[in-house]
Amino acid sequence: MQVSNLKEWSEPIAKQYGVEQIPTTFLLDAAGKIVAKDLRGEELKAKVLELLNEDSAKK
């Protein structure tokens, strides 16, 4: 998803979520809660696998 109203760093949503760089990524859990921010590469892969394993264990 991309959100912008062309207010650059004065954007209220950017301030609310602490966006300080572009791109900024958020990893959400099944409930929509932010569980990680700005992960890339192996860190992102590890976190996604962790969350998928947690979800599988709950079923």
Protein backbone atom coordinates (compact mmCIF):
# COMPACT_ATOMS: atom_id res chain seq x y z
CA MET A 1 0.00 0.00 0.00
CA GLN A 2 1.19 3.49 -0.70
CA VAL A 3 -0.14 6.51 1.16
CA SER A 4 0.56 10.13 0.28
CA ASN A 5 -1.10 13.50 0.36
CA LEU A 6 2.06 15.26 -0.87
CA LYS A 7 2.84 16.91 2.47
CA GLU A 8 6.22 15.17 2.56
CA TRP A 9 7.54 14.82 6.14
CA SER A 10 4.67 16.96 7.50
CA GLU A 11 2.27 14.14 6.59
CA PRO A 12 0.27 13.22 9.74
CA ILE A 13 0.36 9.50 8.92
CA ALA A 14 4.15 9.61 8.51
CA LYS A 15 4.44 11.25 11.92
CA GLN A 16 1.97 8.83 13.52
CA TYR A 17 3.90 5.76 12.36
CA GLY A 18 7.39 7.21 12.68
CA VAL A 19 8.25 7.13 8.99
CA GLU A 20 11.71 8.62 8.66
CA GLN A 21 12.89 7.12 5.39
CA ILE A 22 11.56 5.97 2.05
CA PRO A 23 10.88 3.20 1.58
CA THR A 24 9.66 2.36 5.06
CA THR A 25 8.19 -1.08 5.52
CA PHE A 26 5.81 -2.39 8.14
CA LEU A 27 5.16 -6.06 8.80
CA LEU A 28 1.67 -6.71 10.16
CA ASP A 29 0.36 -9.76 11.97
CA ALA A 30 -2.97 -11.40 11.15
CA ALA A 31 -4.77 -8.92 13.39
CA GLY A 32 -3.25 -5.94 11.58
CA LYS A 33 -0.88 -5.03 14.43
CA ILE A 34 2.56 -3.74 13.43
CA VAL A 35 5.06 -6.39 14.54
CA ALA A 36 8.19 -5.12 12.76
CA LYS A 37 9.40 -2.07 10.91
CA ASP A 38 12.06 -1.51 8.26
CA LEU A 39 13.26 -5.08 8.00
CA ARG A 40 15.03 -6.08 4.81
CA GLY A 41 16.76 -9.11 3.37
CA GLU A 42 17.45 -11.95 5.77
CA GLU A 43 15.93 -10.13 8.75
CA LEU A 44 12.64 -9.76 6.88
CA LYS A 45 12.68 -13.37 5.72
CA ALA A 46 13.39 -14.63 9.26
CA LYS A 47 10.58 -12.55 10.78
CA VAL A 48 8.05 -13.68 8.15
CA LEU A 49 8.99 -17.31 8.75
CA GLU A 50 8.72 -16.79 12.51
CA LEU A 51 5.23 -15.33 12.18
CA LEU A 52 4.11 -18.05 9.79
CA ASN A 53 5.38 -20.72 12.20
CA GLU A 54 3.55 -19.05 15.10
CA ASP A 55 0.36 -18.95 13.04
CA SER A 56 0.72 -22.63 12.07
CA ALA A 57 1.28 -23.61 15.70
CA LYS A 58 -1.99 -21.94 16.70
CA LYS A 59 -4.02 -24.03 14.25
